[in-house]
Amino acid sequence: MTKKYPYYISILFIVALVQELGLSHLTFYHVSPDIVTIFLAFISVTIGQKAGTSFGFFAGLLTGILSGNMGLNMLARTVEGFIAGFFNIPEDSHATTKQKSKRLYGAIVTAGFCANAVLVTGYNPLALSPAYRIFVLGFLESLITLILAFIITRLFLKKSLAG
Amino acid sequence: MQKFFTLFVRYNSYLLFIVYCCISFLFIKFQDRELLTKLRTNGIEFSAFITDKMMSYNYVLHLKEENDRLMLINTDLLSRVLNTETAALDNRNRQKILADTTLNASKFIMARVVNRKFSDRENMLLINAGRSDGIKKDMTVLTPQGLVGRVTTVSEHFAKVMPVINTDFKVSVVSDKSNSMGLLSWNGGREFIAQIENIPISSSLKLNEQFLTSDFSSFSIRGIPVGKVVSIKPDKLFYTVEIRLAVDFASLTHVLIAPLKIEPEKLEMIGENSSGETFP
């Protein structure tokens, strides 16, 4: 698995760019789908919590540099990677593709929700109420990210999640 | 020691998480430091550069739509410019009439020529002033340059004017120097040349003499310039005189309508209604 690290790192760069320069502009009720969350959840679920946390930290650094809010992004993404790590499937497990997919989706929703909560506490550009942002917008963001994750797993991750 | 390492290995993901969190907090705390600010600025610059490039590709891809949009804006602006220019021209013409000191324009009603029917034998003007503006049938229509015609039909907001260059139009005129009197009419043809009939051979009329409307006219106020003599041909008893009309009908945009002459007793004495013009 460690052989794939350079490949994942390059993917991380692309994903961070796509998120900050493309998807973050596709807002729907103040929220946008988060491809970085999907990527971090995938890393945490397939590789492990440590890798997920580390990738989260660097993903936060990259997105922070691009968005201009480094520290908070790093913290939120680190939390994201760490939380998603609890959904990790060991390499030697005999889980089916369906089970793995379910875990991945669970990791995306949970980690995304937590990361959103961290971001909300530290940054409120639209001056919305924190409860509204955490529960309503957090739920909405998780939902549209889940839809995007569903599409991405169907198109690109089918092989990686094969049982 | 062994126990510590066991704990470390067992919970290293937690430790890693704490380390990363601490670094993140340090970034938050020192986010205004020069190094971090520079890093952030470069990041934003890079982000802006990429967005700009993407936008320019997007622009190229949507060039047709952009052209269509610009064409629409262009059309809109063109119509606005035309409207403004027309308004400015109207205003200039209006000012020109009002500035003319030879006329007391305050007594007159000003109107704009909104339509014109012109054929070889027929010529009618439509002005944008009607009954609601105080226009009445047989009112004299003029400009500071001279006589235009007379009102023949009036509606609520518009009036039809029979211009001098209409074969049915006739008006009594008098020359300013020799006081030769005649009847102005137009026989068709060139729109700037009219004829004056019934000037006796005995009159001392000369070329370039100016003709004005006379007091004998049943509708027109006296003293309105009509034109200058350009040709005098003697006949058996009368001269056949051609005059160049004072008003340029080709560029007529604004007119003045003079108040109606109220001379019922005179009309009664002559026994003529106001629609016709008799020779003095």
mmCIF file of N, CA, C and O in Angstrom, chain B residues 96-187:
data_model
loop_
_atom_site.group_PDB
_atom_site.id
_atom_site.type_symbol
_atom_site.label_atom_id
_atom_site.label_comp_id
_atom_site.label_asym_id
_atom_site.label_seq_id
_atom_site.Cartn_x
_atom_site.Cartn_y
_atom_site.Cartn_z
ATOM 1 N N LYS B 96 -34.258 77.321 -31.913
ATOM 2 C CA LYS B 96 -34.048 78.215 -33.051
ATOM 3 C C LYS B 96 -35.306 79.059 -33.299
ATOM 4 O O LYS B 96 -35.240 80.263 -33.537
ATOM 5 N N ILE B 97 -36.444 78.389 -33.204
ATOM 6 C CA ILE B 97 -37.711 79.100 -33.427
ATOM 7 C C ILE B 97 -37.958 80.108 -32.312
ATOM 8 O O ILE B 97 -38.329 81.260 -32.552
ATOM 9 N N LEU B 98 -37.713 79.667 -31.065
ATOM 10 C CA LEU B 98 -37.966 80.555 -29.935
ATOM 11 C C LEU B 98 -37.011 81.745 -29.906
ATOM 12 O O LEU B 98 -37.348 82.811 -29.422
ATOM 13 N N ALA B 99 -35.791 81.513 -30.436
ATOM 14 C CA ALA B 99 -34.787 82.575 -30.401
ATOM 15 C C ALA B 99 -35.003 83.631 -31.472
ATOM 16 O O ALA B 99 -34.378 84.682 -31.452
ATOM 17 N N ASP B 100 -35.885 83.343 -32.416
ATOM 18 C CA ASP B 100 -36.103 84.295 -33.503
ATOM 19 C C ASP B 100 -36.829 85.539 -32.982
ATOM 20 O O ASP B 100 -37.957 85.469 -32.507
ATOM 21 N N THR B 101 -36.165 86.669 -33.069
ATOM 22 C CA THR B 101 -36.716 87.895 -32.489
ATOM 23 C C THR B 101 -37.740 88.570 -33.382
ATOM 24 O O THR B 101 -38.438 89.478 -32.955
ATOM 25 N N THR B 102 -37.805 88.129 -34.635
ATOM 26 C CA THR B 102 -38.769 88.759 -35.537
ATOM 27 C C THR B 102 -40.191 88.306 -35.231
ATOM 28 O O THR B 102 -41.142 88.892 -35.700
ATOM 29 N N LEU B 103 -40.314 87.231 -34.470
ATOM 30 C CA LEU B 103 -41.644 86.732 -34.123
ATOM 31 C C LEU B 103 -41.841 86.779 -32.625
ATOM 32 O O LEU B 103 -40.916 86.520 -31.862
ATOM 33 N N ASN B 104 -43.043 87.085 -32.231
ATOM 34 C CA ASN B 104 -43.347 86.963 -30.813
ATOM 35 C C ASN B 104 -43.920 85.554 -30.617
ATOM 36 O O ASN B 104 -45.123 85.322 -30.719
ATOM 37 N N ALA B 105 -43.007 84.631 -30.383
ATOM 38 C CA ALA B 105 -43.383 83.211 -30.385
ATOM 39 C C ALA B 105 -44.322 82.826 -29.260
ATOM 40 O O ALA B 105 -44.972 81.792 -29.324
ATOM 41 N N SER B 106 -44.394 83.680 -28.225
ATOM 42 C CA SER B 106 -45.238 83.313 -27.086
ATOM 43 C C SER B 106 -46.721 83.231 -27.460
ATOM 44 O O SER B 106 -47.487 82.523 -26.838
ATOM 45 N N LYS B 107 -47.102 83.967 -28.492
ATOM 46 C CA LYS B 107 -48.501 83.950 -28.911
ATOM 47 C C LYS B 107 -48.818 82.723 -29.768
ATOM 48 O O LYS B 107 -49.963 82.413 -30.029
ATOM 49 N N PHE B 108 -47.801 82.133 -30.268
ATOM 50 C CA PHE B 108 -47.982 81.015 -31.184
ATOM 51 C C PHE B 108 -47.943 79.676 -30.455
ATOM 52 O O PHE B 108 -47.354 79.551 -29.388
ATOM 53 N N ILE B 109 -48.517 78.708 -31.117
ATOM 54 C CA ILE B 109 -48.454 77.337 -30.585
ATOM 55 C C ILE B 109 -47.390 76.615 -31.405
ATOM 56 O O ILE B 109 -47.399 76.686 -32.637
ATOM 57 N N MET B 110 -46.515 75.969 -30.699
ATOM 58 C CA MET B 110 -45.453 75.282 -31.431
ATOM 59 C C MET B 110 -45.838 73.813 -31.638
ATOM 60 O O MET B 110 -46.432 73.196 -30.765
ATOM 61 N N ALA B 111 -45.481 73.288 -32.785
ATOM 62 C CA ALA B 111 -45.784 71.877 -33.059
ATOM 63 C C ALA B 111 -44.676 71.266 -33.910
ATOM 64 O O ALA B 111 -43.877 71.976 -34.515
ATOM 65 N N ARG B 112 -44.652 69.950 -33.872
ATOM 66 C CA ARG B 112 -43.650 69.229 -34.640
ATOM 67 C C ARG B 112 -44.335 68.539 -35.821
ATOM 68 O O ARG B 112 -45.454 68.038 -35.690
ATOM 69 N N VAL B 113 -43.661 68.553 -36.956
ATOM 70 C CA VAL B 113 -44.223 67.874 -38.132
ATOM 71 C C VAL B 113 -43.991 66.387 -37.944
ATOM 72 O O VAL B 113 -42.850 65.927 -37.850
ATOM 73 N N VAL B 114 -45.085 65.632 -37.826
ATOM 74 C CA VAL B 114 -44.929 64.201 -37.558
ATOM 75 C C VAL B 114 -45.147 63.333 -38.799
ATOM 76 O O VAL B 114 -44.771 62.163 -38.810
ATOM 77 N N ASN B 115 -45.738 63.901 -39.795
ATOM 78 C CA ASN B 115 -45.914 63.114 -41.013
ATOM 79 C C ASN B 115 -46.056 64.068 -42.194
ATOM 80 O O ASN B 115 -46.422 65.221 -42.030
ATOM 81 N N ARG B 116 -45.743 63.559 -43.357
ATOM 82 C CA ARG B 116 -45.845 64.408 -44.538
ATOM 83 C C ARG B 116 -46.230 63.558 -45.738
ATOM 84 O O ARG B 116 -45.609 62.529 -45.995
ATOM 85 N N LYS B 117 -47.276 63.962 -46.396
ATOM 86 C CA LYS B 117 -47.693 63.248 -47.595
ATOM 87 C C LYS B 117 -47.284 64.120 -48.771
ATOM 88 O O LYS B 117 -47.722 65.265 -48.892
ATOM 89 N N PHE B 118 -46.432 63.580 -49.561
ATOM 90 C CA PHE B 118 -45.909 64.378 -50.668
ATOM 91 C C PHE B 118 -45.964 63.593 -51.970
ATOM 92 O O PHE B 118 -45.421 62.509 -52.081
ATOM 93 N N SER B 119 -46.691 64.139 -52.883
ATOM 94 C CA SER B 119 -46.658 63.557 -54.233
ATOM 95 C C SER B 119 -46.595 64.720 -55.213
ATOM 96 O O SER B 119 -46.571 65.880 -54.799
ATOM 97 N N ASP B 120 -46.607 64.425 -56.466
ATOM 98 C CA ASP B 120 -46.420 65.459 -57.478
ATOM 99 C C ASP B 120 -47.518 66.536 -57.421
ATOM 100 O O ASP B 120 -47.262 67.706 -57.685
ATOM 101 N N ARG B 121 -48.701 66.104 -57.034
ATOM 102 C CA ARG B 121 -49.813 67.051 -57.024
ATOM 103 C C ARG B 121 -50.420 67.254 -55.641
ATOM 104 O O ARG B 121 -51.379 68.011 -55.505
ATOM 105 N N GLU B 122 -49.984 66.569 -54.728
ATOM 106 C CA GLU B 122 -50.603 66.608 -53.398
ATOM 107 C C GLU B 122 -49.532 66.728 -52.331
ATOM 108 O O GLU B 122 -48.510 66.045 -52.382
ATOM 109 N N ASN B 123 -49.774 67.627 -51.393
ATOM 110 C CA ASN B 123 -48.786 67.796 -50.325
ATOM 111 C C ASN B 123 -49.484 68.220 -49.049
ATOM 112 O O ASN B 123 -50.060 69.303 -48.991
ATOM 113 N N MET B 124 -49.452 67.345 -48.042
ATOM 114 C CA MET B 124 -50.092 67.634 -46.769
ATOM 115 C C MET B 124 -49.122 67.360 -45.626
ATOM 116 O O MET B 124 -48.328 66.433 -45.688
ATOM 117 N N LEU B 125 -49.231 68.174 -44.592
ATOM 118 C CA LEU B 125 -48.391 67.960 -43.411
ATOM 119 C C LEU B 125 -49.279 67.566 -42.239
ATOM 120 O O LEU B 125 -50.416 68.026 -42.144
ATOM 121 N N LEU B 126 -48.727 66.743 -41.364
ATOM 122 C CA LEU B 126 -49.445 66.399 -40.138
ATOM 123 C C LEU B 126 -48.611 66.891 -38.966
ATOM 124 O O LEU B 126 -47.410 66.582 -38.871
ATOM 125 N N ILE B 127 -49.229 67.665 -38.085
ATOM 126 C CA ILE B 127 -48.481 68.198 -36.932
ATOM 127 C C ILE B 127 -49.040 67.613 -35.632
ATOM 128 O O ILE B 127 -50.203 67.213 -35.573
ATOM 129 N N ASN B 128 -48.179 67.602 -34.620
ATOM 130 C CA ASN B 128 -48.580 66.940 -33.369
ATOM 131 C C ASN B 128 -49.240 67.905 -32.373
ATOM 132 O O ASN B 128 -48.954 67.895 -31.184
ATOM 133 N N ALA B 129 -50.072 68.736 -32.868
ATOM 134 C CA ALA B 129 -50.865 69.612 -31.991
ATOM 135 C C ALA B 129 -52.279 69.582 -32.518
ATOM 136 O O ALA B 129 -52.492 69.645 -33.741
ATOM 137 N N GLY B 130 -53.243 69.473 -31.610
ATOM 138 C CA GLY B 130 -54.631 69.359 -32.041
ATOM 139 C C GLY B 130 -55.549 70.226 -31.227
ATOM 140 O O GLY B 130 -55.114 71.221 -30.621
ATOM 141 N N ARG B 131 -56.795 69.790 -31.206
ATOM 142 C CA ARG B 131 -57.831 70.566 -30.505
ATOM 143 C C ARG B 131 -57.454 70.806 -29.046
ATOM 144 O O ARG B 131 -57.666 71.885 -28.509
ATOM 145 N N SER B 132 -56.885 69.798 -28.426
ATOM 146 C CA SER B 132 -56.515 69.920 -27.002
ATOM 147 C C SER B 132 -55.426 70.974 -26.789
ATOM 148 O O SER B 132 -55.245 71.468 -25.677
ATOM 149 N N ASP B 133 -54.700 71.308 -27.850
ATOM 150 C CA ASP B 133 -53.648 72.332 -27.731
ATOM 151 C C ASP B 133 -54.153 73.711 -28.172
ATOM 152 O O ASP B 133 -53.383 74.669 -28.222
ATOM 153 N N GLY B 134 -55.393 73.769 -28.554
ATOM 154 C CA GLY B 134 -55.960 75.057 -28.970
ATOM 155 C C GLY B 134 -55.909 75.276 -30.463
ATOM 156 O O GLY B 134 -56.116 76.401 -30.939
ATOM 157 N N ILE B 135 -55.646 74.255 -31.218
ATOM 158 C CA ILE B 135 -55.579 74.395 -32.678
ATOM 159 C C ILE B 135 -56.996 74.392 -33.255
ATOM 160 O O ILE B 135 -57.838 73.594 -32.840
ATOM 161 N N LYS B 136 -57.225 75.314 -34.177
ATOM 162 C CA LYS B 136 -58.528 75.390 -34.841
ATOM 163 C C LYS B 136 -58.323 75.396 -36.348
ATOM 164 O O LYS B 136 -57.237 75.716 -36.835
ATOM 165 N N LYS B 137 -59.390 75.060 -37.033
ATOM 166 C CA LYS B 137 -59.343 75.045 -38.503
ATOM 167 C C LYS B 137 -59.020 76.465 -39.014
ATOM 168 O O LYS B 137 -59.430 77.460 -38.407
ATOM 169 N N ASP B 138 -58.250 76.528 -40.084
ATOM 170 C CA ASP B 138 -57.880 77.790 -40.752
ATOM 171 C C ASP B 138 -56.838 78.629 -40.015
ATOM 172 O O ASP B 138 -56.619 79.787 -40.384
ATOM 173 N N MET B 139 -56.243 78.073 -39.006
ATOM 174 C CA MET B 139 -55.146 78.815 -38.356
ATOM 175 C C MET B 139 -53.949 78.842 -39.308
ATOM 176 O O MET B 139 -53.749 77.914 -40.090
ATOM 177 N N THR B 140 -53.169 79.889 -39.222
ATOM 178 C CA THR B 140 -52.001 80.033 -40.093
ATOM 179 C C THR B 140 -50.815 79.270 -39.500
ATOM 180 O O THR B 140 -50.539 79.385 -38.310
ATOM 181 N N VAL B 141 -50.157 78.528 -40.359
ATOM 182 C CA VAL B 141 -48.971 77.773 -39.924
ATOM 183 C C VAL B 141 -47.750 78.435 -40.545
ATOM 184 O O VAL B 141 -47.731 78.714 -41.745
ATOM 185 N N LEU B 142 -46.760 78.704 -39.707
ATOM 186 C CA LEU B 142 -45.565 79.409 -40.207
ATOM 187 C C LEU B 142 -44.316 78.988 -39.465
ATOM 188 O O LEU B 142 -44.381 78.257 -38.465
ATOM 189 N N THR B 143 -43.202 79.465 -39.963
ATOM 190 C CA THR B 143 -41.917 79.342 -39.266
ATOM 191 C C THR B 143 -41.299 80.742 -39.278
ATOM 192 O O THR B 143 -41.804 81.634 -39.978
ATOM 193 N N PRO B 144 -40.222 80.975 -38.555
ATOM 194 C CA PRO B 144 -39.585 82.288 -38.627
ATOM 195 C C PRO B 144 -39.161 82.661 -40.039
ATOM 196 O O PRO B 144 -39.042 83.836 -40.377
ATOM 197 N N GLN B 145 -38.962 81.662 -40.906
ATOM 198 C CA GLN B 145 -38.541 81.950 -42.278
ATOM 199 C C GLN B 145 -39.715 82.430 -43.126
ATOM 200 O O GLN B 145 -39.541 83.212 -44.048
ATOM 201 N N GLY B 146 -40.903 81.909 -42.829
ATOM 202 C CA GLY B 146 -42.038 82.323 -43.640
ATOM 203 C C GLY B 146 -43.266 81.456 -43.486
ATOM 204 O O GLY B 146 -43.350 80.609 -42.586
ATOM 205 N N LEU B 147 -44.222 81.676 -44.406
ATOM 206 C CA LEU B 147 -45.507 80.979 -44.355
ATOM 207 C C LEU B 147 -45.363 79.499 -44.749
ATOM 208 O O LEU B 147 -44.698 79.166 -45.728
ATOM 209 N N VAL B 148 -46.033 78.671 -43.989
ATOM 210 C CA VAL B 148 -46.000 77.232 -44.276
ATOM 211 C C VAL B 148 -47.319 76.804 -44.902
ATOM 212 O O VAL B 148 -47.348 76.096 -45.891
ATOM 213 N N GLY B 149 -48.430 77.245 -44.294
ATOM 214 C CA GLY B 149 -49.726 76.834 -44.821
ATOM 215 C C GLY B 149 -50.823 77.171 -43.848
ATOM 216 O O GLY B 149 -50.674 78.073 -43.032
ATOM 217 N N ARG B 150 -51.904 76.387 -43.945
ATOM 218 C CA ARG B 150 -52.988 76.627 -42.991
ATOM 219 C C ARG B 150 -53.619 75.305 -42.563
ATOM 220 O O ARG B 150 -53.600 74.316 -43.308
ATOM 221 N N VAL B 151 -54.179 75.355 -41.358
ATOM 222 C CA VAL B 151 -54.763 74.139 -40.799
ATOM 223 C C VAL B 151 -56.077 73.853 -41.509
ATOM 224 O O VAL B 151 -56.916 74.740 -41.660
ATOM 225 N N THR B 152 -56.238 72.599 -41.945
ATOM 226 C CA THR B 152 -57.477 72.242 -42.639
ATOM 227 C C THR B 152 -58.342 71.275 -41.834
ATOM 228 O O THR B 152 -59.558 71.356 -41.871
ATOM 229 N N THR B 153 -57.706 70.362 -41.143
ATOM 230 C CA THR B 153 -58.465 69.390 -40.347
ATOM 231 C C THR B 153 -57.820 69.296 -38.973
ATOM 232 O O THR B 153 -56.592 69.243 -38.866
ATOM 233 N N VAL B 154 -58.678 69.255 -37.942
ATOM 234 C CA VAL B 154 -58.134 69.172 -36.574
ATOM 235 C C VAL B 154 -58.741 67.977 -35.855
ATOM 236 O O VAL B 154 -59.951 67.782 -35.852
ATOM 237 N N SER B 155 -57.868 67.186 -35.243
ATOM 238 C CA SER B 155 -58.347 66.113 -34.362
ATOM 239 C C SER B 155 -57.956 66.501 -32.940
ATOM 240 O O SER B 155 -57.449 67.595 -32.701
ATOM 241 N N GLU B 156 -58.139 65.587 -31.982
ATOM 242 C CA GLU B 156 -57.882 65.931 -30.586
ATOM 243 C C GLU B 156 -56.405 66.289 -30.360
ATOM 244 O O GLU B 156 -56.093 67.240 -29.656
ATOM 245 N N HIS B 157 -55.500 65.501 -30.962
ATOM 246 C CA HIS B 157 -54.072 65.727 -30.706
ATOM 247 C C HIS B 157 -53.242 66.038 -31.955
ATOM 248 O O HIS B 157 -52.044 66.262 -31.850
ATOM 249 N N PHE B 158 -53.885 65.998 -33.104
ATOM 250 C CA PHE B 158 -53.139 66.262 -34.346
ATOM 251 C C PHE B 158 -53.920 67.209 -35.246
ATOM 252 O O PHE B 158 -55.117 67.403 -35.062
ATOM 253 N N ALA B 159 -53.199 67.781 -36.178
ATOM 254 C CA ALA B 159 -53.874 68.651 -37.150
ATOM 255 C C ALA B 159 -53.216 68.477 -38.511
ATOM 256 O O ALA B 159 -52.014 68.241 -38.603
ATOM 257 N N LYS B 160 -54.067 68.560 -39.546
ATOM 258 C CA LYS B 160 -53.587 68.439 -40.908
ATOM 259 C C LYS B 160 -53.368 69.847 -41.447
ATOM 260 O O LYS B 160 -54.220 70.725 -41.241
ATOM 261 N N VAL B 161 -52.252 70.035 -42.096
ATOM 262 C CA VAL B 161 -51.925 71.374 -42.609
ATOM 263 C C VAL B 161 -51.820 71.310 -44.130
ATOM 264 O O VAL B 161 -51.135 70.439 -44.666
ATOM 265 N N MET B 162 -52.506 72.222 -44.749
ATOM 266 C CA MET B 162 -52.348 72.349 -46.199
ATOM 267 C C MET B 162 -51.212 73.340 -46.436
ATOM 268 O O MET B 162 -51.335 74.525 -46.101
ATOM 269 N N PRO B 163 -50.094 72.883 -46.961
ATOM 270 C CA PRO B 163 -48.967 73.793 -47.137
ATOM 271 C C PRO B 163 -49.131 74.692 -48.359
ATOM 272 O O PRO B 163 -50.008 74.466 -49.190
ATOM 273 N N VAL B 164 -48.273 75.671 -48.431
ATOM 274 C CA VAL B 164 -48.284 76.583 -49.583
ATOM 275 C C VAL B 164 -48.139 75.796 -50.876
ATOM 276 O O VAL B 164 -48.773 76.117 -51.886
ATOM 277 N N ILE B 165 -47.334 74.758 -50.824
ATOM 278 C CA ILE B 165 -47.093 73.973 -52.032
ATOM 279 C C ILE B 165 -48.177 72.889 -52.180
ATOM 280 O O ILE B 165 -47.905 71.692 -52.233
ATOM 281 N N ASN B 166 -49.402 73.370 -52.213
ATOM 282 C CA ASN B 166 -50.556 72.515 -52.482
ATOM 283 C C ASN B 166 -51.395 73.250 -53.523
ATOM 284 O O ASN B 166 -51.614 74.457 -53.402
ATOM 285 N N THR B 167 -51.825 72.520 -54.498
ATOM 286 C CA THR B 167 -52.521 73.192 -55.623
ATOM 287 C C THR B 167 -53.822 73.872 -55.182
ATOM 288 O O THR B 167 -54.303 74.770 -55.866
ATOM 289 N N ASP B 168 -54.398 73.436 -54.056
ATOM 290 C CA ASP B 168 -55.638 74.058 -53.568
ATOM 291 C C ASP B 168 -55.372 75.291 -52.705
ATOM 292 O O ASP B 168 -56.306 75.978 -52.309
ATOM 293 N N PHE B 169 -54.110 75.521 -52.366
ATOM 294 C CA PHE B 169 -53.782 76.615 -51.454
ATOM 295 C C PHE B 169 -53.691 77.952 -52.204
ATOM 296 O O PHE B 169 -53.046 78.042 -53.243
ATOM 297 N N LYS B 170 -54.319 78.937 -51.620
ATOM 298 C CA LYS B 170 -54.225 80.283 -52.194
ATOM 299 C C LYS B 170 -54.181 81.290 -51.056
ATOM 300 O O LYS B 170 -54.862 81.102 -50.042
ATOM 301 N N VAL B 171 -53.388 82.351 -51.218
ATOM 302 C CA VAL B 171 -53.318 83.381 -50.187
ATOM 303 C C VAL B 171 -53.005 84.745 -50.835
ATOM 304 O O VAL B 171 -52.242 84.809 -51.801
ATOM 305 N N SER B 172 -53.587 85.767 -50.275
ATOM 306 C CA SER B 172 -53.316 87.121 -50.785
ATOM 307 C C SER B 172 -51.965 87.582 -50.278
ATOM 308 O O SER B 172 -51.669 87.454 -49.084
ATOM 309 N N VAL B 173 -51.171 88.099 -51.207
ATOM 310 C CA VAL B 173 -49.828 88.554 -50.826
ATOM 311 C C VAL B 173 -49.578 89.966 -51.347
ATOM 312 O O VAL B 173 -50.248 90.428 -52.263
ATOM 313 N N VAL B 174 -48.570 90.585 -50.739
ATOM 314 C CA VAL B 174 -48.209 91.937 -51.149
ATOM 315 C C VAL B 174 -46.686 92.050 -51.126
ATOM 316 O O VAL B 174 -46.043 91.487 -50.244
ATOM 317 N N SER B 175 -46.132 92.739 -52.105
ATOM 318 C CA SER B 175 -44.668 92.889 -52.120
ATOM 319 C C SER B 175 -44.263 94.010 -51.174
ATOM 320 O O SER B 175 -45.023 94.968 -50.969
ATOM 321 N N ASP B 176 -43.075 93.857 -50.600
ATOM 322 C CA ASP B 176 -42.673 94.805 -49.553
ATOM 323 C C ASP B 176 -42.252 96.173 -50.103
ATOM 324 O O ASP B 176 -42.402 97.191 -49.422
ATOM 325 N N LYS B 177 -41.716 96.231 -51.342
ATOM 326 C CA LYS B 177 -41.236 97.521 -51.844
ATOM 327 C C LYS B 177 -42.262 98.222 -52.722
ATOM 328 O O LYS B 177 -42.642 99.366 -52.496
ATOM 329 N N SER B 178 -42.721 97.498 -53.749
ATOM 330 C CA SER B 178 -43.634 98.154 -54.706
ATOM 331 C C SER B 178 -45.100 98.044 -54.307
ATOM 332 O O SER B 178 -45.974 98.592 -54.993
ATOM 333 N N ASN B 179 -45.375 97.337 -53.242
ATOM 334 C CA ASN B 179 -46.752 97.118 -52.779
ATOM 335 C C ASN B 179 -47.661 96.482 -53.829
ATOM 336 O O ASN B 179 -48.873 96.694 -53.825
ATOM 337 N N SER B 180 -47.049 95.702 -54.690
ATOM 338 C CA SER B 180 -47.849 95.002 -55.705
ATOM 339 C C SER B 180 -48.600 93.861 -55.019
ATOM 340 O O SER B 180 -48.021 93.090 -54.246
ATOM 341 N N MET B 181 -49.881 93.763 -55.307
ATOM 342 C CA MET B 181 -50.695 92.738 -54.676
ATOM 343 C C MET B 181 -51.045 91.650 -55.658
ATOM 344 O O MET B 181 -51.250 91.895 -56.833
ATOM 345 N N GLY B 182 -51.126 90.440 -55.140
ATOM 346 C CA GLY B 182 -51.453 89.304 -56.000
ATOM 347 C C GLY B 182 -51.963 88.129 -55.200
ATOM 348 O O GLY B 182 -52.133 88.199 -53.968
ATOM 349 N N LEU B 183 -52.210 87.038 -55.933
ATOM 350 C CA LEU B 183 -52.713 85.840 -55.282
ATOM 351 C C LEU B 183 -51.670 84.724 -55.469
ATOM 352 O O LEU B 183 -51.375 84.331 -56.595
ATOM 353 N N LEU B 184 -51.194 84.255 -54.329
ATOM 354 C CA LEU B 184 -50.160 83.214 -54.392
ATOM 355 C C LEU B 184 -50.799 81.844 -54.562
ATOM 356 O O LEU B 184 -51.763 81.502 -53.873
ATOM 357 N N SER B 185 -50.247 81.080 -55.464
ATOM 358 C CA SER B 185 -50.705 79.690 -55.629
ATOM 359 C C SER B 185 -49.527 78.835 -56.060
ATOM 360 O O SER B 185 -48.436 79.354 -56.351
ATOM 361 N N TRP B 186 -49.772 77.567 -56.076
ATOM 362 C CA TRP B 186 -48.700 76.652 -56.487
ATOM 363 C C TRP B 186 -49.275 75.709 -57.529
ATOM 364 O O TRP B 186 -50.316 75.080 -57.309
ATOM 365 N N ASN B 187 -48.594 75.611 -58.653
ATOM 366 C CA ASN B 187 -49.134 74.812 -59.770
ATOM 367 C C ASN B 187 -48.502 73.429 -59.881
ATOM 368 O O ASN B 187 -48.605 72.788 -60.920
#
